[in-house]
Coordinates of N, CA and C in Angstrom, one line a residue:
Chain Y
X1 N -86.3 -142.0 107.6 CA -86.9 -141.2 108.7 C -88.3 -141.7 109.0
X2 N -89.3 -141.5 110.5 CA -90.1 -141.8 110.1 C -91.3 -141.1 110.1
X3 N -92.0 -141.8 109.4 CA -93.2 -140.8 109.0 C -94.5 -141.8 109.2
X4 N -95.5 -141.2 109.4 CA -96.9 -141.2 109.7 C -97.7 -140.3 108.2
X5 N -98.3 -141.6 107.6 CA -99.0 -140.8 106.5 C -100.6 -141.1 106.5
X6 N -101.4 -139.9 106.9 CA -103.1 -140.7 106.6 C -103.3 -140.5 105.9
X7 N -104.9 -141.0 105.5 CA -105.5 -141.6 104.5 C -106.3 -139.7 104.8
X8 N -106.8 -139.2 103.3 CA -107.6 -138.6 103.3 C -108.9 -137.6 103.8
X9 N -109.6 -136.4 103.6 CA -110.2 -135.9 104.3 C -111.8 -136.8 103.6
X10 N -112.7 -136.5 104.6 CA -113.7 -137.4 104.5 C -114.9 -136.3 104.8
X11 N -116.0 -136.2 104.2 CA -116.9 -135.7 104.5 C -118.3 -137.2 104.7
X12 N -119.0 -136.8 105.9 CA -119.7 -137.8 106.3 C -121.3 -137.6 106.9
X13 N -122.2 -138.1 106.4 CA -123.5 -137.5 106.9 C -123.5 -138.8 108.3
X14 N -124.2 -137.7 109.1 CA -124.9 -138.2 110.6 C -124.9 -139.7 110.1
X15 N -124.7 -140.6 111.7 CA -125.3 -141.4 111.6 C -124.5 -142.7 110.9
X16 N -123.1 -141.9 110.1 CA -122.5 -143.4 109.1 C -121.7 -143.0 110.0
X17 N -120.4 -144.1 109.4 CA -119.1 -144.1 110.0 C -118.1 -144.0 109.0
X18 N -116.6 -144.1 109.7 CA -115.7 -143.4 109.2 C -114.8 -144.2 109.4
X19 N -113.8 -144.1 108.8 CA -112.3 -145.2 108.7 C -111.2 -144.9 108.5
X20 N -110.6 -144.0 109.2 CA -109.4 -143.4 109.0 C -107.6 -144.3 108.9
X21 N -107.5 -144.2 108.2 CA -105.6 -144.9 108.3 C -104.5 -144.1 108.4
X22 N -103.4 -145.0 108.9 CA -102.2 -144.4 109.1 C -101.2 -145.0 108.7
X23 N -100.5 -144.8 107.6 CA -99.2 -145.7 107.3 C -98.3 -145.5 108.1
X24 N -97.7 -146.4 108.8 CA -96.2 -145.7 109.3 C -94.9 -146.4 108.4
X25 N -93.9 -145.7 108.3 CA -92.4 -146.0 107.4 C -91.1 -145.3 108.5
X26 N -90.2 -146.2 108.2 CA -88.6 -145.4 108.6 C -89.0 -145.9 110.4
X27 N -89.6 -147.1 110.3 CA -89.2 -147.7 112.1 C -90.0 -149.2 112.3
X28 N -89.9 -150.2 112.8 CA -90.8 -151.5 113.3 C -92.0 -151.2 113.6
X29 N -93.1 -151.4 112.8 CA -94.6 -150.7 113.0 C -94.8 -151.3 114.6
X30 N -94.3 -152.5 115.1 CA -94.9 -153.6 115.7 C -94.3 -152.9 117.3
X31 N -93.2 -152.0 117.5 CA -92.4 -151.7 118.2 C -93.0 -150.5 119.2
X32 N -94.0 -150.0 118.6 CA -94.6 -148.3 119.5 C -95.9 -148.6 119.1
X33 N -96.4 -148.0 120.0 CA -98.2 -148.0 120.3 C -98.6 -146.9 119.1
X34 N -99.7 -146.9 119.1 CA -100.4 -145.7 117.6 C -101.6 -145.3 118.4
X35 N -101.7 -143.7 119.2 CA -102.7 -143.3 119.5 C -103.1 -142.6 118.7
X36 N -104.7 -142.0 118.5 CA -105.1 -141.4 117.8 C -105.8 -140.1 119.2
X37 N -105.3 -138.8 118.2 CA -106.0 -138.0 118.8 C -106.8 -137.4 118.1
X38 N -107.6 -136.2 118.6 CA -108.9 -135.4 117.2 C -108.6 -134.4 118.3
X39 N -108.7 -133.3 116.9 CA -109.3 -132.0 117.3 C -109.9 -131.3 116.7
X40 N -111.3 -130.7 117.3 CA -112.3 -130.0 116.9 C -112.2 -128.7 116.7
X41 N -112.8 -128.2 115.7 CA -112.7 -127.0 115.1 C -112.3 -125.9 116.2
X42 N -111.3 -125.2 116.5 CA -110.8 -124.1 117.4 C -111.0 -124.5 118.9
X43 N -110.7 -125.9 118.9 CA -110.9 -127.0 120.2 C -109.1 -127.4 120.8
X44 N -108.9 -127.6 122.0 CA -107.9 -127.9 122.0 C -107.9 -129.9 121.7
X45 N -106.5 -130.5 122.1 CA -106.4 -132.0 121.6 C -107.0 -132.7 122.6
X46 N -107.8 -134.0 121.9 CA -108.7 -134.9 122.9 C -107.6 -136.4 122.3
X47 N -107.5 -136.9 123.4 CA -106.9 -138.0 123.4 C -107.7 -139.3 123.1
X48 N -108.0 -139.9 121.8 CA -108.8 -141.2 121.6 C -109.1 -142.7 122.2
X49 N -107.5 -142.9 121.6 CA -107.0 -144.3 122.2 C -106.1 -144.5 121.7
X50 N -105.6 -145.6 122.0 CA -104.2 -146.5 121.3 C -104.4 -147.5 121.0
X51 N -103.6 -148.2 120.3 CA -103.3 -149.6 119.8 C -102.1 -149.8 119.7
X52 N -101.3 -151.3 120.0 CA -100.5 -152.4 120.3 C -100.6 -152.9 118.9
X53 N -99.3 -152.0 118.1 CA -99.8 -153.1 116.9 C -99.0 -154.6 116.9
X54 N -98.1 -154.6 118.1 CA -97.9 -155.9 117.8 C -98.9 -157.1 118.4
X55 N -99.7 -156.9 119.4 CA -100.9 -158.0 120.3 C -102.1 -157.5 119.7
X56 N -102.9 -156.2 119.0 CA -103.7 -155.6 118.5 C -104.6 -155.2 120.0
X57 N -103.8 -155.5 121.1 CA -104.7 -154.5 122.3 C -105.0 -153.2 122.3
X58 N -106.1 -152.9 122.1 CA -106.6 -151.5 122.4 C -107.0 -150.6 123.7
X59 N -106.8 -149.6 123.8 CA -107.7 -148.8 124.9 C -108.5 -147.6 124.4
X60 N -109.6 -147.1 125.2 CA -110.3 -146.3 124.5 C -110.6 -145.2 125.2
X61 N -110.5 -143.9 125.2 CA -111.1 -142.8 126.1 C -112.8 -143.6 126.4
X62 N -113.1 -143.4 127.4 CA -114.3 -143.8 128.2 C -115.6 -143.0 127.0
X63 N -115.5 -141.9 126.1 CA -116.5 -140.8 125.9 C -116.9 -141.5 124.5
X64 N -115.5 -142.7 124.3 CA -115.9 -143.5 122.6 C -115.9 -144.5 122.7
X65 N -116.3 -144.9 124.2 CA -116.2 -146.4 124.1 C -117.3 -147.0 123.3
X66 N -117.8 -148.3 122.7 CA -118.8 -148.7 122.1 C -118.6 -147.9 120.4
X67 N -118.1 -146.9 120.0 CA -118.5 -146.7 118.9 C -117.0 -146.3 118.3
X68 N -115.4 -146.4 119.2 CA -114.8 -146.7 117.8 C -114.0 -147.9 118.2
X69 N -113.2 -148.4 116.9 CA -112.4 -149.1 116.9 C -111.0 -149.0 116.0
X70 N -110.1 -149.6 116.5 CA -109.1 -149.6 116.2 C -108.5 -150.8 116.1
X71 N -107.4 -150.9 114.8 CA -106.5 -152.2 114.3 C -106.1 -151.6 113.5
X72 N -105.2 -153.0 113.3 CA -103.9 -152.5 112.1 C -103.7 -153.7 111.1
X73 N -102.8 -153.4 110.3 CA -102.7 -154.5 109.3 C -101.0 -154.3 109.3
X74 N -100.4 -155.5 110.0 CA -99.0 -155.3 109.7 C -98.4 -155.6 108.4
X75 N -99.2 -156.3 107.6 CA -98.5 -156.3 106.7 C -97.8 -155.5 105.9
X76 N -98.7 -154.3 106.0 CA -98.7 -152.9 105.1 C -97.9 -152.0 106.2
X77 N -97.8 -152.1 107.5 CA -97.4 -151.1 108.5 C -98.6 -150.3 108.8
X78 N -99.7 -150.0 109.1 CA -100.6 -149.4 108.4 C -101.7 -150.1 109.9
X79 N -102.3 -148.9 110.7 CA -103.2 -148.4 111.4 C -104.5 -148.1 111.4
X80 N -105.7 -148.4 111.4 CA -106.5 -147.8 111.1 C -107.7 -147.3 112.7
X81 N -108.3 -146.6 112.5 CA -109.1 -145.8 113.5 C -111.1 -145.9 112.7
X82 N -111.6 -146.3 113.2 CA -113.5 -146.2 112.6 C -114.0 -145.7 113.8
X83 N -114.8 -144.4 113.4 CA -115.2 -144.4 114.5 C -116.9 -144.2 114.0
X84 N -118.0 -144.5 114.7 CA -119.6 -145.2 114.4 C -120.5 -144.0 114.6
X85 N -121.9 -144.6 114.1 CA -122.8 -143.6 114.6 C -122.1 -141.9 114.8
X86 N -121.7 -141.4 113.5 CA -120.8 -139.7 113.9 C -122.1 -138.9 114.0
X87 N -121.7 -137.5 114.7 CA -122.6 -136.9 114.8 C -121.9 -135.6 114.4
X88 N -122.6 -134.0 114.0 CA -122.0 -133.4 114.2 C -120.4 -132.6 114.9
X89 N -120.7 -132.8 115.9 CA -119.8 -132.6 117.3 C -118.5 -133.7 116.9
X90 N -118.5 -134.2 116.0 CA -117.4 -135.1 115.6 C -116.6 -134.6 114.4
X91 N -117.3 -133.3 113.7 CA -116.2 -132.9 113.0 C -114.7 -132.0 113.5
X92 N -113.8 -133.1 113.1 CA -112.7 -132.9 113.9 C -111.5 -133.3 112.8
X93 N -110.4 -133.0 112.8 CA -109.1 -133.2 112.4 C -108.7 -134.5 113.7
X94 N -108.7 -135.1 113.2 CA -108.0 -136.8 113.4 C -106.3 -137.0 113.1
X95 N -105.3 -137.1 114.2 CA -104.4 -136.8 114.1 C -103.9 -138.5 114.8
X96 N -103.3 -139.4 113.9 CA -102.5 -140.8 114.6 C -100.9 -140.2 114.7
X97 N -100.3 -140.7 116.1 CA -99.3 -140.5 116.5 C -98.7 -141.3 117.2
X98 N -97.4 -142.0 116.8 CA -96.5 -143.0 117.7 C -96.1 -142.8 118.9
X99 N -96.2 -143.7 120.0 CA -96.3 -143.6 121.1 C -94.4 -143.9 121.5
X100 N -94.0 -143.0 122.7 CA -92.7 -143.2 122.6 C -92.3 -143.3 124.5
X101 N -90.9 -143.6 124.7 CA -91.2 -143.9 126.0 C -91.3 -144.7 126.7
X102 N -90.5 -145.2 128.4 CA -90.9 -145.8 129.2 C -90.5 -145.6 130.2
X103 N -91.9 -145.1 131.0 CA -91.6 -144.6 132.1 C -92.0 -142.7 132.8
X104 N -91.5 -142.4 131.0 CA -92.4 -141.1 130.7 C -93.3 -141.3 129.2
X105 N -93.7 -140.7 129.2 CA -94.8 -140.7 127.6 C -94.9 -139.4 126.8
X106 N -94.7 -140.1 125.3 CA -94.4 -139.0 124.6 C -94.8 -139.3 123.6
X107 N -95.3 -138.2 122.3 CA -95.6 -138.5 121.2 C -94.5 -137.7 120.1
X108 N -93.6 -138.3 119.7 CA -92.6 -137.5 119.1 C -93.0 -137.2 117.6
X109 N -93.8 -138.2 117.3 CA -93.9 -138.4 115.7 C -95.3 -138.6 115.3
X110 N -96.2 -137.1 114.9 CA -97.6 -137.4 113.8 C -97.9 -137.3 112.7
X111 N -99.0 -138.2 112.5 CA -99.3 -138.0 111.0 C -99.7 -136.5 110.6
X112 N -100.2 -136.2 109.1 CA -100.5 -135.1 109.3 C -102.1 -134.7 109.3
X113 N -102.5 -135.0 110.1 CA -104.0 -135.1 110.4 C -105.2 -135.2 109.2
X114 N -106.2 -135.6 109.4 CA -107.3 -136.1 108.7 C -108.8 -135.1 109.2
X115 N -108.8 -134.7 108.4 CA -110.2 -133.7 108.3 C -111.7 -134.6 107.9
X116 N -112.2 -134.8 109.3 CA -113.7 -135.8 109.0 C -114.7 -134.6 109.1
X117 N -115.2 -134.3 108.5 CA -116.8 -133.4 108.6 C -117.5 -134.4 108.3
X118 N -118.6 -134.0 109.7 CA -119.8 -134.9 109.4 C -121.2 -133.6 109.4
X119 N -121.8 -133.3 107.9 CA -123.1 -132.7 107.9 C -123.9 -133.4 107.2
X120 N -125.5 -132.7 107.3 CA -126.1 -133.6 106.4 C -126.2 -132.7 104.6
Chain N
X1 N -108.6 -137.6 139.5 CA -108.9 -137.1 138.5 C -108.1 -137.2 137.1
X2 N -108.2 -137.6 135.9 CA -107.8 -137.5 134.6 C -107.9 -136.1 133.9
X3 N -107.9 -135.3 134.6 CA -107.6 -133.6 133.8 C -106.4 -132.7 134.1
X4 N -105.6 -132.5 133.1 CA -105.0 -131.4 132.9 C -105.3 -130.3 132.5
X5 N -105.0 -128.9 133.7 CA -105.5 -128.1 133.6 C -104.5 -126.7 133.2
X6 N -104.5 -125.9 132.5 CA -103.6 -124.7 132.0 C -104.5 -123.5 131.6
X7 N -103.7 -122.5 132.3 CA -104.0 -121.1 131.9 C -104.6 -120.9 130.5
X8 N -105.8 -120.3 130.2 CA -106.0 -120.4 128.5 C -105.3 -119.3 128.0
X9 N -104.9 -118.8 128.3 CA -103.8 -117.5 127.6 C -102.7 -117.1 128.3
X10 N -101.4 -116.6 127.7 CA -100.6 -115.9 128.4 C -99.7 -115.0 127.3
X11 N -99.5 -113.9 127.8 CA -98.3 -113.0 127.1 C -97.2 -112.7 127.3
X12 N -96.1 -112.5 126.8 CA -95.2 -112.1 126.8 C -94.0 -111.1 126.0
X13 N -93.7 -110.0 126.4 CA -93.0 -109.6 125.6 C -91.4 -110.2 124.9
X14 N -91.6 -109.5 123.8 CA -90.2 -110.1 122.8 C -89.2 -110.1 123.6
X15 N -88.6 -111.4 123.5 CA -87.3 -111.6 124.3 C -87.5 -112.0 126.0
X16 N -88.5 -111.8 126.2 CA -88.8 -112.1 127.7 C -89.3 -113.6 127.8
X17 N -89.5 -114.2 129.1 CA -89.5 -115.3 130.4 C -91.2 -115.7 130.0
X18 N -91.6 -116.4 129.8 CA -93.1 -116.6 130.3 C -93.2 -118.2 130.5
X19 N -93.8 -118.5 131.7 CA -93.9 -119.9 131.8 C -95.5 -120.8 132.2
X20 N -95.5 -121.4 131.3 CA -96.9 -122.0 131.3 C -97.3 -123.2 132.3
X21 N -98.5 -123.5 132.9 CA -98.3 -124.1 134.2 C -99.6 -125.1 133.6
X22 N -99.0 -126.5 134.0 CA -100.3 -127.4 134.2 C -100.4 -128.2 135.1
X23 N -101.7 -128.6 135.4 CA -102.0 -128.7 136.7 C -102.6 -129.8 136.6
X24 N -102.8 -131.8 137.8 CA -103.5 -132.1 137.2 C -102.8 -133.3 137.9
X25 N -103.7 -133.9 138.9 CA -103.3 -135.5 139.7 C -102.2 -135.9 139.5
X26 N -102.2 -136.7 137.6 CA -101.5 -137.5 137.1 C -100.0 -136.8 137.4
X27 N -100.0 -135.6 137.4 CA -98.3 -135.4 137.1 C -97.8 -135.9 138.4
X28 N -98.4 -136.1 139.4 CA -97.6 -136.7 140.6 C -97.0 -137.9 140.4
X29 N -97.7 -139.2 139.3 CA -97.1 -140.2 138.8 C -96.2 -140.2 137.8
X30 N -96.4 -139.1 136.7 CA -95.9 -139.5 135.2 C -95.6 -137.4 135.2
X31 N -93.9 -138.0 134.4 CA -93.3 -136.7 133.9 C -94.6 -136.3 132.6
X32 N -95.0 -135.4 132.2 CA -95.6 -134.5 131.4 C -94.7 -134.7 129.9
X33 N -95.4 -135.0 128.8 CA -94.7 -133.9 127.5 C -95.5 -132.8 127.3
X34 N -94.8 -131.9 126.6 CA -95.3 -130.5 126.1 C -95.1 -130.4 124.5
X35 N -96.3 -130.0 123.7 CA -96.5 -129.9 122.5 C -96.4 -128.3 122.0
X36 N -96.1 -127.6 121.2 CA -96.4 -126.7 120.6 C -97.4 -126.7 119.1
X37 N -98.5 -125.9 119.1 CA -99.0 -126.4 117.7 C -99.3 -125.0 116.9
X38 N -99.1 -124.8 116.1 CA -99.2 -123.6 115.0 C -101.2 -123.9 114.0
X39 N -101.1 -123.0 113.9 CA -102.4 -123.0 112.9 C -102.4 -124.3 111.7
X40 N -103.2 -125.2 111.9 CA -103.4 -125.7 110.2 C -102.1 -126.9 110.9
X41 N -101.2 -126.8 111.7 CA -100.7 -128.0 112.1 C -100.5 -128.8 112.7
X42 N -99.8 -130.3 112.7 CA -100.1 -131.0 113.6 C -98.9 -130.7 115.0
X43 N -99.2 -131.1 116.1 CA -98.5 -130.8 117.4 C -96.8 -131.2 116.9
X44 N -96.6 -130.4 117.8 CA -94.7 -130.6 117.6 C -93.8 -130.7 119.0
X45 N -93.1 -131.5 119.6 CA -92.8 -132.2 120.7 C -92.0 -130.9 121.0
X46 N -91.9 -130.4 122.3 CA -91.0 -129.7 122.5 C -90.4 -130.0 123.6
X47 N -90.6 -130.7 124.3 CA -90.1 -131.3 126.0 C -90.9 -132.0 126.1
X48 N -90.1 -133.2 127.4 CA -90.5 -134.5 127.6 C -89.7 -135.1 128.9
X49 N -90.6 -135.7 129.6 CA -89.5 -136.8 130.6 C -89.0 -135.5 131.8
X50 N -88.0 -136.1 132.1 CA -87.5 -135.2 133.8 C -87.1 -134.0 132.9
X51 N -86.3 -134.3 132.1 CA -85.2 -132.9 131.6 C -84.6 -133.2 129.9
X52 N -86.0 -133.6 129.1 CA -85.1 -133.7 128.0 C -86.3 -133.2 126.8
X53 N -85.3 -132.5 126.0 CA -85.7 -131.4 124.4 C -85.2 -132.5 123.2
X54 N -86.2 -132.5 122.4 CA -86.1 -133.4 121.5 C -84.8 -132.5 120.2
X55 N -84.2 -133.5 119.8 CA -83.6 -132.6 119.0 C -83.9 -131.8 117.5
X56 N -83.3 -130.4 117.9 CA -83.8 -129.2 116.8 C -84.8 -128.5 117.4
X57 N -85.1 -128.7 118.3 CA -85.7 -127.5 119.7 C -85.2 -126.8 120.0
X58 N -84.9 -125.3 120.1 CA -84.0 -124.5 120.9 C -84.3 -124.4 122.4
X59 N -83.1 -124.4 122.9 CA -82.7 -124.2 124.0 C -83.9 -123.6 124.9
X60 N -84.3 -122.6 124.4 CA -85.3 -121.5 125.5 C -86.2 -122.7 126.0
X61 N -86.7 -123.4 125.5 CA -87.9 -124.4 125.8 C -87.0 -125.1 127.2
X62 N -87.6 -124.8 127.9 CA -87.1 -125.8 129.1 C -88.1 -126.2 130.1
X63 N -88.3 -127.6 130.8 CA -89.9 -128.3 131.5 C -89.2 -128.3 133.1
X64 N -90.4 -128.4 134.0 CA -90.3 -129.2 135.2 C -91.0 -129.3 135.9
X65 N -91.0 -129.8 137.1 CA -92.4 -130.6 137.6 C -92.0 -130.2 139.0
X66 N -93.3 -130.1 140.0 CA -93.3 -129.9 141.5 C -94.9 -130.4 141.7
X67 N -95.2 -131.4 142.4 CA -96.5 -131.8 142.6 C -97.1 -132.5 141.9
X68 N -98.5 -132.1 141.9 CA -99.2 -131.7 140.9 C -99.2 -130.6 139.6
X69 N -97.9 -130.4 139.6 CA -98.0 -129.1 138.5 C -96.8 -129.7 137.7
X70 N -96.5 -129.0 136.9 CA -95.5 -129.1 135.7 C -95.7 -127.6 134.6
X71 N -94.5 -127.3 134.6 CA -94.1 -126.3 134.1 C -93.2 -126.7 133.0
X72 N -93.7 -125.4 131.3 CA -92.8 -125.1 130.6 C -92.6 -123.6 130.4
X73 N -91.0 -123.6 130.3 CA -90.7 -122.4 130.6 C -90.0 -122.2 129.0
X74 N -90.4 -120.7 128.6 CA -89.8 -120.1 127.2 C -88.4 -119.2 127.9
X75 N -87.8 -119.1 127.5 CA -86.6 -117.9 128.3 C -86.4 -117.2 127.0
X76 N -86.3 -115.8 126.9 CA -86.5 -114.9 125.7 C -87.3 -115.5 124.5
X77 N -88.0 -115.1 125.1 CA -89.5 -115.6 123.8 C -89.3 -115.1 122.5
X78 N -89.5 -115.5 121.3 CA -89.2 -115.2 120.1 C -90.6 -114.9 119.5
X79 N -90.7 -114.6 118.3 CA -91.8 -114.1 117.6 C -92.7 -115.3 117.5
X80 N -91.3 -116.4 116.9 CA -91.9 -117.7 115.8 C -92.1 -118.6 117.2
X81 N -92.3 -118.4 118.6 CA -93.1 -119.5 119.5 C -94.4 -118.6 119.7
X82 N -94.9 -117.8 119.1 CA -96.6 -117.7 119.0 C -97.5 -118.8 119.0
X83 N -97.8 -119.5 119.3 CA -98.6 -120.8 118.9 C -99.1 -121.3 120.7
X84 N -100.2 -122.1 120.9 CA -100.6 -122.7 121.0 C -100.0 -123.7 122.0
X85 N -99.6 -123.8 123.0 CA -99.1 -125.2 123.6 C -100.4 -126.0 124.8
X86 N -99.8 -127.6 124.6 CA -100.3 -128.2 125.8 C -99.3 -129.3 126.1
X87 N -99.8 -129.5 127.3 CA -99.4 -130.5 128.1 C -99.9 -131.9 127.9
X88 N -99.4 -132.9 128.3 CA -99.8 -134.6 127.9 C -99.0 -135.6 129.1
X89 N -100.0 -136.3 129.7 CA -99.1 -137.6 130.4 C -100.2 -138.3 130.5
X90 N -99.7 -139.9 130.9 CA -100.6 -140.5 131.3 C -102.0 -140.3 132.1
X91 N -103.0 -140.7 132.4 CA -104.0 -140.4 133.6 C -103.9 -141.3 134.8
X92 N -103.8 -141.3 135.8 CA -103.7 -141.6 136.6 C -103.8 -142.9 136.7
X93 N -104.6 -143.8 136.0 CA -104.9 -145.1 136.2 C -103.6 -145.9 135.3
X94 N -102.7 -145.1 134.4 CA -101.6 -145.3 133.6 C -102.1 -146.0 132.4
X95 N -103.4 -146.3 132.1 CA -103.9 -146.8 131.2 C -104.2 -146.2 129.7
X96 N -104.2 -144.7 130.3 CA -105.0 -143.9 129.0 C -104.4 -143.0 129.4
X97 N -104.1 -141.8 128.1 CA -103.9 -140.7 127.9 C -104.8 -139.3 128.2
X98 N -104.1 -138.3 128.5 CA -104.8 -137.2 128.5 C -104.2 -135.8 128.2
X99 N -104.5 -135.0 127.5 CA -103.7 -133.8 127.7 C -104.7 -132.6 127.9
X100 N -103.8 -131.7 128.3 CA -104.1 -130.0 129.1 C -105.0 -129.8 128.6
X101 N -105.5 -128.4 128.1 CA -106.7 -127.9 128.2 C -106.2 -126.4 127.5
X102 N -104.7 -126.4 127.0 CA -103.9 -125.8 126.2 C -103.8 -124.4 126.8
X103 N -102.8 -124.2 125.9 CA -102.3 -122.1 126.2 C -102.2 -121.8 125.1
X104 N -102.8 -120.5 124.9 CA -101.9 -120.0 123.7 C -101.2 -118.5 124.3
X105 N -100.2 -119.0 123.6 CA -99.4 -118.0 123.5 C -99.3 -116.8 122.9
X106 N -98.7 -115.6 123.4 CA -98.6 -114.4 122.5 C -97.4 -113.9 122.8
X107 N -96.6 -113.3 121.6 CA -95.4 -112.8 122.2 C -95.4 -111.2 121.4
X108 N -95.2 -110.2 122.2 CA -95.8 -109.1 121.9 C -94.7 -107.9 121.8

């Protein structure tokens, strides 16, 4: 079956950055896009970006451009998300989800989100 | 515009009709999916595309689209769809993603 597994919750002071991953299992990592979404504490879902893990093309919501990035490591199946310079206003649950679809768009399948707090 | 827009709340009584509306350029290009999400969890697909429920969804959940808008409809609302829903399609330029601006639900 498949599944989406992240990496851990992160506590982070201002100012560093952060590196979140996503294993995927039970499908062709290389075959569906991997967006990442976040959501902030009693916030609804903000859409991040995606990644191509088979070409490693990315796109990025316009609000993070310059400070995150995204790639993968096929070897492992395995996704990752960094996003730079965090600030408060960034503590958010980080949720990566397989992109599904052609023609319509759909996320059928998430990991089970990632808790980043950033205080000092 | 790249915004999906929805009602921040709606009610409905046990067993009854309530349908949530999102509004929002892109749906004139791209069918809509609809998410449900519960406290503490991650979103859960409940409709997608012209006319299709992923499987293990009940029936009540049903989508559609006119315009700019897109509609999910509950038909006898249950206790356990309390939660939270939004809307998701591409944004108009088809390059990036965006979703609603959410509902939550109450079934009373």
């Amino acid at each position: 079956q498949v599944q989406l597994v992240q990496s851990g919750a992160e506590v982070k002071k201002p100012g560093a950055s952060v590196k979140v991953s996503c294993k995927a299992s039970g499908y062709t990592f290389s075959n569906h896009e991997i967006n990442w979404v976040r959501q902030a504490p009693g916030q609804g879902l903000e859409w991040v970006g995606w990644m191509n893990p088979n070409t490693g093309n990315v796109a990025y919501a316009e609000k993070f451009q310059g400070r995150v990035t995204m790639t993968r490591q096929t070897s492992i199946n395995t996704a990752y998300m960094e996003l730079s310079r965090l600030q408060s206003d960034d503590t958010a649950v980080y949720f990566c989800a397989r992109e599904d679809g052609s023609g319509w768009y759909y996320f059928h399948y998430w990991g089970q989100g990632t808790l980043v707090t950033v205080s000092s | 515009s790249s915004e999906l827009t929805q009602d921040p709340a709606v009610s409905v009584a046990l067993g009854q009709t309530v349908r949530i509306t999102c509004q929002g350029d892109s749906l004139r290009s791209y069918y809509p999916s609809w998410y449900q999400q519960k406290p503490g969890q991650a979103p859960v697909l409940v409709f997608y595309g012209k006319n299709f429920r992923p499987s293990g969804i009940p029936d009540r959940f049903s989508g559609s689209s006119s315009g700019n808008a897109a509609f999910l409809t509950i038909t006898g609302a249950q206790a356990e769809d309390e939660a939270d829903f939004y809307c998701h399609s591409r944004d108009s330029s088809g390059s990036h993603h965006v979703f609603g601006t959410g509902t939550k639900v109450t079934v009373l």
